[in-house]
Structures are given as C-alpha cells and as structure tokens.
Amino acid sequence: MAELDLLFKARRVVTAAGEVARSIGVRDGTVIAVEPLDADLEAAEVIELGDDEVLLPGLVDSHVHVNDPGRTEWEGFGSATRAAAAGGITTIIDMPLNSVPPTTDVAALQTKRKTAEGRVYVDVGFWGGAVPGNLRELRGLHDSGVFGFKCFLLHSGVDEFPHLEPGELADALREIGAFDALMIVHAEDPHVIDHAPAAHGASYRDFLRSRPRGAENLAVAQVIELARRTGCRVHILHLSSSDALAMIRSARRDGVRITVETCPHYLTFSAEEIAEGATQFKCCPPIREAANRESLWQGLADGTIDCVVSDHSPCTPELKRFDVGDFGVAWGGIASLQLGLPAVWTEARRRGHTLTDVVRWMAERPAELMGVHRKGRIETGYQADFCVFAPDEVFVVDRERLHHRNPVTPYHGRPLAGVVRGSWLRGVPIDIDSLPQGRLLNGGGA
C-alpha cells in the first residue's frame, strides 16, 4: 500500500465490528485502511492514542438551531460549530427556524448558505421548512440541497415560522412523498395544550402540567396516521413522552415509515430535580419524571428510539428570565451542543451500555436516517471524521468554558464522564482558534 497521509494506532477504536484494537489509515480525507493494530503501514503522520483514549467516528447532530442570520445574538455559525467540534461533533444540520429569514424558500436557503460560507468549523447541512403557503416551494428546496423538511403542529415560538394544521400537513406529506423526502415533526397537539393549565410562575411542576404527555401522544398518533395514509417518511423530533413508544412500535409493524429521536436532556435530567425558577431547564416538550426517563432509555435499548441529538436551542440570558424565574415567559430551549457526548455517555454507562451503543445513537444512525453520506462510521470509504475521547476522565461543567455564544446551560456545575481531546474533519485536526475548514453539505436532490 502506498504511503498514507495519516495513520491512527489505537487499542480502542469503535468500528462496525465493535470496540477493537486497530490501525486506521487515511488518504485524501478518506479512510482507506482498517487493519490490525500491528499492521505494517506507513504514513506521513502517525498518531498513537493513549490507553485511556478511544477513537470514535465524528458525531452527527441533525438537530441544531444556529439562529443565523437574524438572531445572531442568540448563536451563530462560528460559535455553534466551534462548540460542536469541541464536543466531538463533526457534522450538524441546521434547523430552518429562529433565523431570519426562515429557510422556507430557495432564496432564504441561499441567504443562509451565504451567511455560513467560510465560517464553519464542522460540516453543515440545512433543513427546509414546511409552513402554510409554501407547498410549491418544497420541491425547489429539495432540489437545492436541503436534507428534508421541518414542521410544527403548534405555535413554533416565533411568528415567522407558523405551524401546519392537519390538512396542511397531509398536503405537505403527499407533496414531498412524491420525491421521497423526509418530514421531521415537532409533535405536540395545540388543542390539548390550550386546555391544559397555563404555564406561569416559578414552579416547574406547574410548567410540566402545561405541556402534558397527552399533547405529544395525540400528535404522534396523528403523524402516524397521516404517514400511513400518504406513505411519506416521517421523523418524530425530541421525543419526551415515553407513552408514545408503543404506538411507534405498532406503526412500524404495520409498515409505517417512521423514525424517532430523543435528546441528552431527556435522558439526563428529571422533573423531580428541577428547582423553582430554574428556567435554564425549560424546553418544549418538557423534561419529564424520572420513571419516564428510564422508559426512554429502554426505548433506546430496544431500538424504538433511533438516535440521540442535541436540539441545541440557545438564547440570550435575558430571554431565560432569570430575573423573575417564570417558566411561563422564559424562552424554551436547552443549550448543550458541546456536552451531548459526555452527558449521554455518563448516563449510558450507568445503565450498562457501551461506547459502541453511544456511537450508534449519536453518529451512525443520525447519518443514515438523515442521508448524510459517508459519515458516522469508521470504515473504508468513509470520510476520516474522528473524535478522540477519554471516557473515564471526569470534569465539572463550567458554562464560562463552553464555546456556544451565551453562558447558559442546565448542565452548569454537573459532573460528567468523558472528555473530548480532539476532533478531526477529513483527516485534518479541527483547530477552533484558527481558520474554519468546514464545508456546506447538500442533501435531497442536489
């Protein structure tokens, strides 16, 4: 074999064969050799990992709100992708809302791509949005490279991205089903929430009552039936109600093309531990009880839940309303992009899961489901995107040391296991203090 550009030698590498000792050879940004540790390979650069380090594929986070352009005081492409790289994530897909304009037509997609160009430290793709009145824009967005379409079934939190009524959702599913695109859905039923107690004050228990499990369960059932009727591929975002898992299993047995994700905060925190006024924990759907959390873990273990992604949804400290601690008026969103891997690993290993499981949930499956090709695995022919991870090193989260734009996160002060010691993109180490080398990705029909 001709000389390689780069050779990783590690006693612990997570591959398709599980966690094994391997030499990983890279040329021109692609993995071209996965060989035994003692294989006779030559490379321009050789990196030998320590016994306390594991080589993982770079993670793929398909649910990130970068908020750029338009709300760059909340986040931005530079700060978000630095945080991603620091957390072992080498690919993100940006959500179509909270930026202004939202990504609901081709012109807005072009604006977003122009804004991101030359500013990203990891590879970045884009979701399109499905909103009332843009049915004729969906094919153009697909052909221009979005990875699929996001919709809400209730108010999104920002007026410029309105939600779809059931008939509009059915029309959108028929439209994108014709070119086999993916619809990703924020599934909460507005009528259930309208009839629930209003969120107000500092009590997290009162906030939880304002977003009952029934709102998720009913909305998931509605998405399942419309997917069954139209044949369109659908994906349930940020599942927090474990009650919906049985419906999802049943739908799959019936041939409905449905997948589902959950998020690190639903797998880490519980409603019982959230203090009064701690609005950094507010998100929608909400963090639920400890028993619900354990059922979500079971759903991951049995494969009902496909993947774990961040739903990184940051804002300025002022919008969290720490001055009054009122869950009713605070912005709902968890900032966690840099912390997803250690957060999930900390909880996973307590429950007997392995790093191979975590890689499947946070790299392999998101890449497969969202159509991010040649990423998410350490295999020949795949891109040389890596994370060097020290799984047994423990640290305490300090919000001031995180790279996303604003120092707000519910993980502040929490001890976590697992430190990312480096991230590599196409065989090149990511240096978040130098020029960004990430690329903008195309999906769909582009």
Short mmCIF file of C-alpha atoms in Angstrom, two decimals:
data_model
loop_
_atom_site.label_atom_id
_atom_site.label_comp_id
_atom_site.label_asym_id
_atom_site.label_seq_id
_atom_site.Cartn_x
_atom_site.Cartn_y
_atom_site.Cartn_z
CA MET A 1 0.00 0.00 0.00
CA ALA A 2 1.32 3.46 -0.91
CA GLU A 3 2.16 5.81 1.92
CA LEU A 4 -0.82 7.16 3.83
CA ASP A 5 -1.40 10.77 4.80
CA LEU A 6 -2.32 9.82 8.34
CA LEU A 7 -2.32 6.71 10.49
CA PHE A 8 -4.13 6.35 13.81
CA LYS A 9 -2.99 3.48 16.02
CA ALA A 10 -5.28 2.79 18.96
CA ARG A 11 -6.05 -0.09 21.27
CA ARG A 12 -9.65 1.07 21.35
CA VAL A 13 -11.46 2.02 18.12
CA VAL A 14 -15.23 1.88 17.69
CA THR A 15 -15.88 0.28 14.29
CA ALA A 16 -18.64 -1.78 12.72
CA ALA A 17 -17.03 -4.77 14.47
CA GLY A 18 -17.45 -3.10 17.87
CA GLU A 19 -14.67 -1.76 20.04
CA VAL A 20 -11.38 -3.25 18.81
CA ALA A 21 -7.66 -2.51 18.51
CA ARG A 22 -6.96 -1.13 15.06
CA SER A 23 -4.74 0.90 12.77
CA ILE A 24 -6.79 3.39 10.76
CA GLY A 25 -5.22 4.68 7.55
CA VAL A 26 -6.30 7.87 5.83
CA ARG A 27 -5.56 9.27 2.39
CA ASP A 28 -7.11 12.38 0.81
CA GLY A 29 -9.57 12.73 3.68
CA THR A 30 -10.96 9.20 3.38
CA VAL A 31 -10.45 6.07 5.46
CA ILE A 32 -8.74 3.57 3.17
CA ALA A 33 -7.42 1.05 5.71
CA VAL A 34 -8.90 -0.53 8.84
CA GLU A 35 -6.23 -3.04 9.85
CA PRO A 36 -4.97 -4.88 12.93
CA LEU A 37 -3.02 -2.73 15.34
CA ASP A 38 0.32 -4.27 14.37
CA ALA A 39 -0.23 -3.96 10.59
CA ASP A 40 2.81 -2.79 8.65
CA LEU A 41 1.54 0.56 7.35
CA GLU A 42 3.48 3.71 6.56
CA ALA A 43 2.15 7.24 6.82
CA ALA A 44 3.35 10.81 6.66
CA GLU A 45 1.93 11.28 10.17
CA VAL A 46 1.33 8.63 12.81
CA ILE A 47 -0.80 9.28 15.87
CA GLU A 48 -0.75 6.73 18.67
CA LEU A 49 -3.60 7.09 21.13
CA GLY A 50 -3.06 6.56 24.83
CA ASP A 51 -4.50 3.59 26.66
CA ASP A 52 -7.14 5.90 28.16
CA GLU A 53 -8.33 7.14 24.77
CA VAL A 54 -10.84 5.76 22.28
CA LEU A 55 -11.12 6.67 18.60
CA LEU A 56 -14.76 7.31 17.66
CA PRO A 57 -16.27 8.43 14.38
CA GLY A 58 -17.15 12.11 14.40
CA LEU A 59 -20.66 12.55 15.73
CA VAL A 60 -23.56 13.72 13.56
CA ASP A 61 -26.04 16.11 15.17
CA SER A 62 -29.09 16.55 12.97
CA HIS A 63 -30.95 18.96 15.28
CA VAL A 64 -29.17 22.28 15.83
CA HIS A 65 -30.61 25.79 15.92
CA VAL A 66 -27.83 28.10 14.74
CA ASN A 67 -30.19 31.13 14.51
CA ASP A 68 -28.01 32.80 11.88
CA PRO A 69 -28.72 35.16 10.17
CA GLY A 70 -31.19 37.33 12.03
CA ARG A 71 -30.77 36.26 15.66
CA THR A 72 -27.00 36.14 15.93
CA GLU A 73 -27.13 37.48 19.47
CA TRP A 74 -28.56 34.03 20.30
CA GLU A 75 -25.99 31.97 18.36
CA GLY A 76 -24.07 31.97 15.06
CA PHE A 77 -22.31 29.65 12.65
CA GLY A 78 -18.88 30.37 14.10
CA SER A 79 -19.78 29.87 17.75
CA ALA A 80 -22.08 26.90 17.15
CA THR A 81 -19.59 24.98 15.04
CA ARG A 82 -16.73 25.67 17.46
CA ALA A 83 -18.90 24.20 20.22
CA ALA A 84 -19.75 21.22 18.03
CA ALA A 85 -16.09 20.50 17.28
CA ALA A 86 -15.18 20.80 20.96
CA GLY A 87 -17.86 18.20 21.67
CA GLY A 88 -16.68 15.64 19.11
CA ILE A 89 -19.37 16.56 16.56
CA THR A 90 -18.08 16.91 13.01
CA THR A 91 -21.39 17.34 11.16
CA ILE A 92 -24.50 19.32 12.05
CA ILE A 93 -27.76 20.00 10.23
CA ASP A 94 -29.19 23.44 10.92
CA MET A 95 -32.87 23.93 11.67
CA PRO A 96 -34.90 26.22 9.39
CA LEU A 97 -36.35 28.47 12.10
CA ASN A 98 -35.13 31.05 14.60
CA SER A 99 -33.05 32.52 11.79
CA VAL A 100 -34.47 35.45 9.87
CA PRO A 101 -35.47 34.71 7.19
CA PRO A 102 -36.52 31.14 7.99
CA THR A 103 -35.48 28.54 5.42
CA THR A 104 -38.86 28.23 3.72
CA ASP A 105 -37.90 29.05 0.14
CA VAL A 106 -34.84 28.80 -2.08
CA ALA A 107 -33.92 32.45 -1.67
CA ALA A 108 -33.79 32.04 2.11
CA LEU A 109 -31.65 28.91 1.75
CA GLN A 110 -29.24 30.84 -0.44
CA THR A 111 -29.09 33.61 2.16
CA LYS A 112 -28.31 31.10 4.88
CA ARG A 113 -25.61 29.38 2.82
CA LYS A 114 -24.01 32.73 2.04
CA THR A 115 -24.05 33.62 5.74
CA ALA A 116 -22.40 30.32 6.69
CA GLU A 117 -19.81 30.19 3.92
CA GLY A 118 -16.27 30.30 5.27
CA ARG A 119 -17.41 30.48 8.92
CA VAL A 120 -17.98 26.83 9.86
CA TYR A 121 -15.54 24.60 11.75
CA VAL A 122 -17.51 21.42 11.03
CA ASP A 123 -19.57 20.32 8.04
CA VAL A 124 -23.03 21.89 7.96
CA GLY A 125 -26.21 20.90 6.14
CA PHE A 126 -29.62 22.54 6.21
CA TRP A 127 -33.24 21.57 6.80
CA GLY A 128 -36.01 23.29 4.89
CA GLY A 129 -39.24 24.37 6.49
CA ALA A 130 -42.83 23.39 5.70
CA VAL A 131 -45.20 26.21 6.65
CA PRO A 132 -48.65 27.33 5.47
CA GLY A 133 -48.50 28.65 1.92
CA ASN A 134 -45.10 27.30 0.82
CA LEU A 135 -46.23 23.96 -0.64
CA ARG A 136 -44.92 24.95 -4.08
CA GLU A 137 -41.52 25.84 -2.62
CA LEU A 138 -40.79 22.38 -1.25
CA ARG A 139 -39.57 20.71 -4.44
CA GLY A 140 -37.27 23.64 -5.18
CA LEU A 141 -35.78 23.48 -1.69
CA HIS A 142 -35.25 19.73 -2.09
CA ASP A 143 -33.54 20.18 -5.44
CA SER A 144 -31.37 22.93 -3.94
CA GLY A 145 -29.98 20.61 -1.27
CA VAL A 146 -31.98 20.62 1.95
CA PHE A 147 -31.94 17.32 3.83
CA GLY A 148 -35.70 17.31 4.40
CA PHE A 149 -38.40 19.48 5.89
CA LYS A 150 -39.39 20.51 9.39
CA CYS A 151 -42.87 21.42 10.51
CA PHE A 152 -44.66 22.25 13.74
CA LEU A 153 -48.14 21.16 14.76
CA LEU A 154 -48.48 24.09 17.17
CA HIS A 155 -47.01 27.58 17.51
CA SER A 156 -43.27 27.33 16.95
CA GLY A 157 -42.33 30.10 19.37
CA VAL A 158 -41.54 32.55 16.55
CA ASP A 159 -44.22 34.14 14.40
CA GLU A 160 -42.27 33.94 11.14
CA PHE A 161 -42.44 30.12 11.18
CA PRO A 162 -46.16 29.24 11.58
CA HIS A 163 -47.43 25.73 12.21
CA LEU A 164 -49.35 23.40 9.90
CA GLU A 165 -52.94 22.41 10.50
CA PRO A 166 -53.73 18.69 9.93
CA GLY A 167 -54.96 19.21 6.37
CA GLU A 168 -51.88 21.26 5.51
CA LEU A 169 -49.63 18.57 6.97
CA ALA A 170 -51.37 15.93 4.84
CA ASP A 171 -50.86 18.06 1.72
CA ALA A 172 -47.17 18.57 2.55
CA LEU A 173 -46.64 14.86 3.15
CA ARG A 174 -48.21 13.99 -0.19
CA GLU A 175 -46.07 16.62 -1.92
CA ILE A 176 -42.71 15.55 -0.50
CA GLY A 177 -43.63 11.88 -0.56
CA ALA A 178 -43.71 12.16 -4.36
CA PHE A 179 -39.92 12.70 -4.32
CA ASP A 180 -39.30 10.54 -1.22
CA ALA A 181 -38.18 13.37 1.04
CA LEU A 182 -38.31 13.28 4.84
CA MET A 183 -40.65 15.29 7.07
CA ILE A 184 -39.42 15.92 10.60
CA VAL A 185 -42.15 16.93 13.02
CA HIS A 186 -42.39 18.82 16.29
CA ALA A 187 -45.28 16.74 17.57
CA GLU A 188 -47.40 18.40 20.26
CA ASP A 189 -51.13 18.90 19.86
CA PRO A 190 -52.18 22.56 20.28
CA HIS A 191 -55.71 21.77 21.45
CA VAL A 192 -54.51 19.64 24.35
CA ILE A 193 -52.14 22.40 25.41
CA ASP A 194 -54.82 25.07 25.01
CA HIS A 195 -56.97 23.17 27.51
CA ALA A 196 -54.14 22.49 29.95
CA PRO A 197 -53.35 24.88 32.82
CA ALA A 198 -51.41 27.89 31.58
CA ALA A 199 -47.69 27.99 32.36
CA HIS A 200 -46.83 30.68 34.89
CA GLY A 201 -44.60 31.30 37.85
CA ALA A 202 -41.52 29.61 39.26
CA SER A 203 -42.93 26.11 39.82
CA TYR A 204 -41.56 23.53 37.39
CA ARG A 205 -44.40 21.19 38.35
CA ASP A 206 -46.88 23.80 37.11
CA PHE A 207 -44.94 24.19 33.86
CA LEU A 208 -44.99 20.42 33.36
CA ARG A 209 -48.78 20.41 33.70
CA SER A 210 -48.98 22.99 30.91
CA ARG A 211 -47.30 20.56 28.42
CA PRO A 212 -48.88 17.19 29.29
CA ARG A 213 -47.82 13.87 27.81
CA GLY A 214 -51.18 13.68 26.10
CA ALA A 215 -50.22 16.57 23.83
CA GLU A 216 -47.28 14.57 22.50
CA ASN A 217 -49.13 11.28 22.39
CA LEU A 218 -52.06 12.65 20.38
CA ALA A 219 -49.79 14.48 17.95
CA VAL A 220 -47.61 11.40 17.38
CA ALA A 221 -50.75 9.35 16.69
CA GLN A 222 -51.87 11.95 14.15
CA VAL A 223 -48.48 11.91 12.39
CA ILE A 224 -48.55 8.12 12.27
CA GLU A 225 -51.96 8.05 10.62
CA LEU A 226 -51.06 10.68 8.04
CA ALA A 227 -47.81 8.85 7.27
CA ARG A 228 -49.76 5.63 6.90
CA ARG A 229 -52.22 7.32 4.53
CA THR A 230 -49.63 9.13 2.38
CA GLY A 231 -46.69 6.70 2.52
CA CYS A 232 -44.32 9.57 3.30
CA ARG A 233 -41.25 9.12 5.51
CA VAL A 234 -41.65 10.92 8.85
CA HIS A 235 -39.39 11.51 11.83
CA ILE A 236 -40.56 12.50 15.32
CA LEU A 237 -38.34 15.15 16.86
CA HIS A 238 -37.18 15.34 20.50
CA LEU A 239 -39.49 12.69 21.95
CA SER A 240 -40.02 13.26 25.66
CA SER A 241 -43.17 11.20 26.35
CA SER A 242 -42.34 7.53 26.70
CA ASP A 243 -46.06 6.75 26.35
CA ALA A 244 -45.69 7.20 22.58
CA LEU A 245 -43.18 4.36 22.21
CA ALA A 246 -45.84 1.65 21.99
CA MET A 247 -47.62 3.50 19.17
CA ILE A 248 -44.35 3.88 17.27
CA ARG A 249 -43.58 0.15 17.59
CA SER A 250 -47.06 -0.73 16.38
CA ALA A 251 -46.83 1.65 13.44
CA ARG A 252 -43.53 0.14 12.33
CA ARG A 253 -45.02 -3.34 12.46
CA ASP A 254 -47.70 -2.03 10.12
CA GLY A 255 -45.08 -0.73 7.68
CA VAL A 256 -45.35 2.97 8.50
CA ARG A 257 -42.04 4.65 7.70
CA ILE A 258 -41.45 6.41 10.98
CA THR A 259 -38.29 7.10 12.98
CA VAL A 260 -37.76 8.96 16.23
CA GLU A 261 -35.10 10.80 18.17
CA THR A 262 -34.66 11.91 21.75
CA CYS A 263 -32.18 14.31 23.35
CA PRO A 264 -29.50 14.22 26.05
CA HIS A 265 -31.52 16.39 28.44
CA TYR A 266 -34.45 13.95 28.43
CA LEU A 267 -32.02 11.11 29.20
CA THR A 268 -30.13 13.00 31.90
CA PHE A 269 -32.44 15.18 33.97
CA SER A 270 -35.75 14.52 35.69
CA ALA A 271 -38.61 16.82 36.62
CA GLU A 272 -38.20 15.96 40.29
CA GLU A 273 -34.75 17.56 40.48
CA ILE A 274 -35.56 20.88 38.78
CA ALA A 275 -35.62 23.71 41.29
CA GLU A 276 -38.11 26.54 41.37
CA GLY A 277 -37.22 29.29 38.95
CA ALA A 278 -34.53 27.22 37.19
CA THR A 279 -35.63 28.31 33.74
CA GLN A 280 -32.39 27.08 32.13
CA PHE A 281 -34.19 23.69 32.17
CA LYS A 282 -37.21 24.91 30.20
CA CYS A 283 -37.74 23.24 26.84
CA CYS A 284 -40.73 22.09 24.82
CA PRO A 285 -41.70 19.31 25.06
CA PRO A 286 -40.54 19.35 28.67
CA ILE A 287 -38.18 17.24 30.73
CA ARG A 288 -40.46 14.72 32.46
CA GLU A 289 -40.32 12.48 35.51
CA ALA A 290 -37.54 10.01 36.37
CA ALA A 291 -39.72 6.99 35.57
CA ASN A 292 -40.42 8.43 32.13
CA ARG A 293 -36.69 8.97 31.61
CA GLU A 294 -35.98 5.30 32.35
CA SER A 295 -38.61 4.26 29.82
CA LEU A 296 -36.89 6.42 27.21
CA TRP A 297 -33.65 4.60 27.98
CA GLN A 298 -35.47 1.32 27.44
CA GLY A 299 -36.75 2.63 24.12
CA LEU A 300 -33.16 3.33 23.09
CA ALA A 301 -32.02 -0.09 24.23
CA ASP A 302 -34.68 -1.93 22.22
CA GLY A 303 -34.26 0.22 19.11
CA THR A 304 -37.61 2.00 19.18
CA ILE A 305 -35.75 5.30 19.54
CA ASP A 306 -33.29 5.56 16.68
CA CYS A 307 -30.92 8.31 17.70
CA VAL A 308 -29.90 10.96 20.21
CA VAL A 309 -29.32 14.53 19.01
CA SER A 310 -28.96 17.79 20.89
CA ASP A 311 -31.86 20.06 19.89
CA HIS A 312 -29.37 22.81 20.76
CA SER A 313 -31.72 25.80 21.06
CA PRO A 314 -29.84 28.66 22.73
CA CYS A 315 -30.86 32.22 23.51
CA THR A 316 -29.55 35.25 25.36
CA PRO A 317 -29.55 35.09 29.17
CA GLU A 318 -32.23 37.80 29.27
CA LEU A 319 -34.70 35.59 27.42
CA LYS A 320 -34.44 32.91 30.10
CA ARG A 321 -35.87 35.48 32.53
CA PHE A 322 -33.64 34.63 35.45
CA ASP A 323 -34.74 37.98 36.91
CA VAL A 324 -38.20 36.56 37.69
CA GLY A 325 -37.70 32.80 37.29
CA ASP A 326 -41.03 32.49 35.49
CA PHE A 327 -41.42 29.35 33.35
CA GLY A 328 -44.38 30.90 31.60
CA VAL A 329 -42.43 33.75 30.00
CA ALA A 330 -38.91 32.28 29.68
CA TRP A 331 -37.65 31.07 26.28
CA GLY A 332 -37.88 27.30 25.93
CA GLY A 333 -34.68 25.70 24.74
CA ILE A 334 -31.66 23.77 26.04
CA ALA A 335 -28.12 24.83 25.14
CA SER A 336 -25.97 21.68 25.14
CA LEU A 337 -24.20 21.23 21.79
CA GLN A 338 -20.72 20.77 23.29
CA LEU A 339 -21.91 18.44 26.06
CA GLY A 340 -24.07 15.82 24.34
CA LEU A 341 -21.43 13.08 24.16
CA PRO A 342 -20.27 13.20 27.80
CA ALA A 343 -23.85 13.68 29.02
CA VAL A 344 -25.13 10.62 27.17
CA TRP A 345 -22.05 8.54 28.00
CA THR A 346 -22.30 9.39 31.71
CA GLU A 347 -25.85 8.08 31.86
CA ALA A 348 -25.37 5.24 29.37
CA ARG A 349 -22.56 3.53 31.21
CA ARG A 350 -24.55 3.64 34.47
CA ARG A 351 -27.13 1.52 32.67
CA GLY A 352 -24.68 -0.97 31.20
CA HIS A 353 -24.43 0.46 27.69
CA THR A 354 -21.17 0.66 25.76
CA LEU A 355 -19.45 3.25 23.62
CA THR A 356 -20.49 1.17 20.62
CA ASP A 357 -24.12 1.86 21.60
CA VAL A 358 -23.45 5.58 22.00
CA VAL A 359 -21.77 5.76 18.59
CA ARG A 360 -24.75 4.00 17.02
CA TRP A 361 -27.15 6.52 18.58
CA MET A 362 -25.10 9.69 18.02
CA ALA A 363 -23.14 9.05 14.81
CA GLU A 364 -24.19 6.05 12.76
CA ARG A 365 -27.98 6.28 12.93
CA PRO A 366 -28.32 10.06 12.54
CA ALA A 367 -26.11 9.90 9.45
CA GLU A 368 -28.14 7.04 7.99
CA LEU A 369 -31.56 8.47 8.77
CA MET A 370 -30.85 11.98 7.53
CA GLY A 371 -28.96 10.93 4.41
CA VAL A 372 -25.58 12.32 5.46
CA HIS A 373 -23.47 10.05 3.28
CA ARG A 374 -20.05 8.57 4.12
CA LYS A 375 -20.19 9.81 7.69
CA GLY A 376 -20.90 8.32 11.09
CA ARG A 377 -18.66 5.23 10.88
CA ILE A 378 -15.01 4.29 10.85
CA GLU A 379 -14.97 2.10 7.75
CA THR A 380 -13.10 2.06 4.48
CA GLY A 381 -14.62 4.51 2.03
CA TYR A 382 -16.00 6.74 4.78
CA GLN A 383 -14.77 10.24 5.49
CA ALA A 384 -11.97 10.49 8.03
CA ASP A 385 -14.05 12.35 10.61
CA PHE A 386 -12.93 11.34 14.10
CA CYS A 387 -13.33 12.12 17.78
CA VAL A 388 -10.60 11.24 20.27
CA PHE A 389 -12.44 10.55 23.52
CA ALA A 390 -11.21 9.84 27.05
CA PRO A 391 -14.25 8.04 28.50
CA ASP A 392 -13.01 7.74 32.10
CA GLU A 393 -11.86 11.32 32.63
CA VAL A 394 -14.34 13.26 34.77
CA PHE A 395 -14.97 17.00 34.69
CA VAL A 396 -17.44 19.50 36.11
CA VAL A 397 -19.29 21.62 33.56
CA ASP A 398 -18.40 25.31 33.69
CA ARG A 399 -20.68 27.37 31.48
CA GLU A 400 -17.98 30.02 31.05
CA ARG A 401 -15.74 27.49 29.29
CA LEU A 402 -18.30 26.43 26.68
CA HIS A 403 -18.00 27.72 23.14
CA HIS A 404 -21.60 28.43 22.24
CA ARG A 405 -22.40 32.13 22.29
CA ASN A 406 -24.15 32.64 25.63
CA PRO A 407 -23.15 31.15 29.01
CA VAL A 408 -26.48 29.46 29.73
CA THR A 409 -26.94 25.70 30.18
CA PRO A 410 -28.69 23.42 32.69
CA TYR A 411 -25.52 21.30 32.81
CA HIS A 412 -23.55 24.01 34.67
CA GLY A 413 -21.96 22.51 37.79
CA ARG A 414 -22.81 18.93 36.83
CA PRO A 415 -20.05 16.30 36.90
CA LEU A 416 -19.79 14.34 33.66
CA ALA A 417 -17.62 11.47 32.48
CA GLY A 418 -15.80 11.65 29.17
CA VAL A 419 -13.57 14.36 27.71
CA VAL A 420 -13.15 15.09 24.01
CA ARG A 421 -9.43 15.53 23.39
CA GLY A 422 -9.63 16.27 19.69
CA SER A 423 -11.85 16.25 16.61
CA TRP A 424 -10.74 15.57 13.04
CA LEU A 425 -12.51 16.52 9.81
CA ARG A 426 -11.48 14.67 6.65
CA GLY A 427 -8.21 13.67 8.26
CA VAL A 428 -7.31 17.18 9.48
CA PRO A 429 -7.44 18.21 13.15
CA ILE A 430 -10.03 20.90 13.84
CA ASP A 431 -8.40 23.96 15.37
CA ILE A 432 -11.16 26.18 16.69
CA ASP A 433 -8.68 29.02 17.18
CA SER A 434 -7.66 29.18 13.51
CA LEU A 435 -9.44 29.48 10.18
CA PRO A 436 -12.56 27.30 9.81
CA GLN A 437 -12.30 24.41 7.35
CA GLY A 438 -15.83 23.00 7.41
CA ARG A 439 -17.92 22.59 4.27
CA LEU A 440 -21.55 23.20 3.43
CA LEU A 441 -23.33 19.97 2.55
CA ASN A 442 -26.05 19.20 0.05
CA GLY A 443 -28.75 16.62 0.58
CA GLY A 444 -32.04 15.94 -1.17
CA GLY A 445 -31.89 16.16 -4.91
CA ALA A 446 -28.86 18.47 -5.19
#
